XYZ file of C-alpha atoms in Angstrom:
192
model
C 0.483 -0.180 0.004
C 1.146 3.348 -1.293
C 1.734 5.900 1.537
C -0.606 8.898 1.282
C 1.251 11.836 -0.526
C 1.922 15.165 1.005
C 0.935 17.134 -2.186
C 2.174 21.436 -1.371
C 0.472 23.694 -3.738
C 2.483 27.545 -4.314
C 1.657 30.060 -6.551
C 5.805 30.299 -7.582
C 8.204 28.179 -8.374
C 9.430 27.079 -4.862
C 13.609 26.807 -4.851
C 14.111 26.443 -1.700
C 11.948 23.157 -1.119
C 12.999 21.622 -4.368
C 16.485 22.408 -4.192
C 15.889 20.915 0.331
C 13.827 18.018 -0.906
C 15.993 17.490 -4.680
C 12.551 17.803 -6.363
C 12.374 15.967 -9.554
C 9.905 17.055 -12.578
C 7.786 14.975 -13.275
C 5.612 16.755 -15.853
C 5.217 21.050 -16.363
C 4.874 22.088 -12.706
C 4.614 19.074 -10.664
C 7.721 17.550 -9.046
C 8.572 14.398 -7.147
C 10.372 15.108 -4.066
C 13.709 12.422 -3.404
C 12.553 8.752 -3.442
C 10.216 7.434 -0.246
C 9.662 10.784 0.681
C 5.917 11.274 -0.920
C 6.271 15.229 -0.957
C 5.658 16.341 -4.222
C 5.292 20.505 -5.378
C 3.009 22.298 -7.795
C 4.250 25.278 -9.218
C 0.460 27.354 -10.857
C 2.404 29.615 -13.224
C 4.169 26.162 -14.705
C 1.413 24.041 -15.053
C 0.498 24.011 -18.522
C -3.007 26.193 -19.791
C -5.229 23.909 -20.346
C -8.082 22.066 -19.020
C -6.508 19.393 -16.709
C -5.312 22.123 -14.657
C -7.572 24.144 -15.677
C -9.476 23.597 -11.225
C -5.513 24.157 -10.078
C -4.337 27.203 -11.780
C -8.235 28.620 -9.777
C -5.370 28.196 -7.184
C -4.028 31.114 -8.667
C -4.099 35.326 -8.215
C -3.410 37.781 -10.251
C -3.014 37.173 -14.339
C -2.811 33.246 -13.450
C -5.830 33.469 -11.851
C -8.051 35.678 -14.546
C -6.309 32.974 -17.580
C -8.042 30.167 -15.801
C -11.822 31.838 -14.883
C -11.827 33.349 -18.406
C -11.424 29.312 -19.342
C -13.592 28.221 -17.514
C -16.326 30.711 -18.881
C -15.399 28.810 -22.519
C -16.143 25.879 -21.792
C -19.837 24.532 -21.922
C -22.137 25.648 -20.095
C -22.959 21.812 -18.984
C -19.178 21.076 -18.454
C -18.532 19.678 -15.502
C -15.595 22.166 -14.235
C -18.369 25.304 -13.934
C -20.628 22.892 -11.732
C -18.224 21.713 -8.994
C -15.614 25.152 -9.728
C -18.508 28.361 -9.610
C -19.976 27.424 -6.307
C -16.341 27.670 -4.952
C -14.785 30.019 -6.354
C -18.113 32.232 -5.331
C -17.731 31.200 -2.011
C -13.863 31.109 -1.256
C -13.196 34.657 -2.729
C -16.570 36.197 -2.130
C -16.865 34.998 1.210
C -16.944 38.291 3.382
C -13.702 38.865 2.954
C -11.886 42.091 1.934
C -9.749 42.226 -1.325
C -6.803 43.150 -1.618
C -6.178 45.011 -4.427
C -7.464 46.433 -6.758
C -7.020 43.422 -9.116
C -8.683 40.881 -6.251
C -11.228 43.384 -6.062
C -11.947 43.053 -10.983
C -11.498 39.228 -9.896
C -14.327 38.939 -7.433
C -16.299 41.395 -10.054
C -16.078 39.246 -12.877
C -16.994 35.919 -10.684
C -19.747 38.676 -8.951
C -21.228 38.493 -12.260
C -20.827 34.861 -13.776
C -22.392 33.931 -10.568
C -25.565 36.371 -11.732
C -25.480 34.939 -14.547
C -25.195 31.478 -13.834
C -27.490 32.054 -11.417
C -30.151 33.626 -14.789
C -29.948 30.684 -17.073
C -30.412 28.651 -14.287
C -33.812 30.239 -12.839
C -34.591 30.473 -16.727
C -34.167 27.106 -17.182
C -36.377 26.023 -13.450
C -39.085 28.957 -15.531
C -38.463 26.681 -18.867
C -39.233 22.339 -16.838
C -41.598 24.269 -14.930
C -43.926 25.115 -18.421
C -43.205 22.326 -18.768
C -44.579 20.402 -16.745
C -47.577 22.659 -16.527
C -48.416 21.925 -20.241
C -47.813 17.974 -19.975
C -50.290 18.145 -16.841
C -52.583 20.718 -19.419
C -51.864 17.332 -22.147
C -53.052 14.550 -19.516
C -56.331 16.148 -17.767
C -57.018 17.087 -21.855
C -56.774 12.992 -23.069
C -58.578 12.301 -19.474
C -61.599 14.381 -20.694
C -61.747 12.711 -23.807
C -62.136 10.019 -22.539
C -65.049 11.316 -20.509
C -66.872 12.535 -22.866
C -66.068 9.226 -24.711
C -67.195 7.802 -21.909
C -64.772 5.744 -21.262
C -64.075 4.292 -17.714
C -60.194 4.674 -16.125
C -59.187 2.665 -13.123
C -56.493 4.534 -11.427
C -53.784 2.543 -12.299
C -54.652 4.437 -15.901
C -55.228 7.726 -14.500
C -51.053 7.627 -12.923
C -49.978 7.104 -15.448
C -51.874 9.387 -17.361
C -50.690 12.610 -14.945
C -47.624 11.132 -14.881
C -46.022 10.890 -18.965
C -44.476 14.142 -18.969
C -43.530 13.390 -22.674
C -45.170 15.952 -24.998
C -44.885 13.634 -28.048
C -47.042 10.418 -26.770
C -49.402 12.446 -24.403
C -49.382 14.041 -28.064
C -50.376 10.178 -29.565
C -52.757 9.600 -27.007
C -54.616 12.402 -27.015
C -55.590 11.792 -30.609
C -56.273 8.697 -30.137
C -58.393 8.681 -26.951
C -60.430 11.393 -29.334
C -61.368 8.622 -31.400
C -61.473 5.174 -29.195
C -64.356 2.878 -28.344
C -62.358 1.179 -24.813
C -58.631 2.564 -23.137
C -57.067 -0.308 -24.673
C -56.939 1.540 -28.407
C -55.539 5.090 -26.238
C -52.797 3.922 -24.291
C -49.656 2.326 -25.479
C -48.625 -1.699 -24.514
C -51.299 -1.374 -21.441
C -51.674 -4.343 -19.260
């Protein structure tokens, strides 16, 4: 069983640490200490600007953080990195601590604007889902009304199935069938 590694993350190159522990580079921005010492040193400023290093680069400051924020913003809206990073960025960067410099204030403002945009998109998506659910419920009630007008008895199990259906295409097909149906089996697919 491997011993857990100590990982030291720093914004710049810690020459004293790298020399004292005879660290060797294993990939850009990542160093391993002497054999037998499970220690890694990650130099944020040396990490390549790739998606794989994005979350680590968000730990940086100044230019490094601004670049990482730009890279995060450029990802698709459904990127997993956004769902992980945005709440953490907002919490840690805007958690009531006053920025030390104007540049940090700019970054905080950028994160705040970002988060507000994220929340707007989330609310819009929730409204859309709510409208779709309302339409589905309305369509399901139309199916039940058509069946009642046709004089077809709908058992509770079938009623629940119709009301639970959220796919508008299926509900539309059921409604078309219900208008001319002679029985419930004529309306619902694979009625069992």
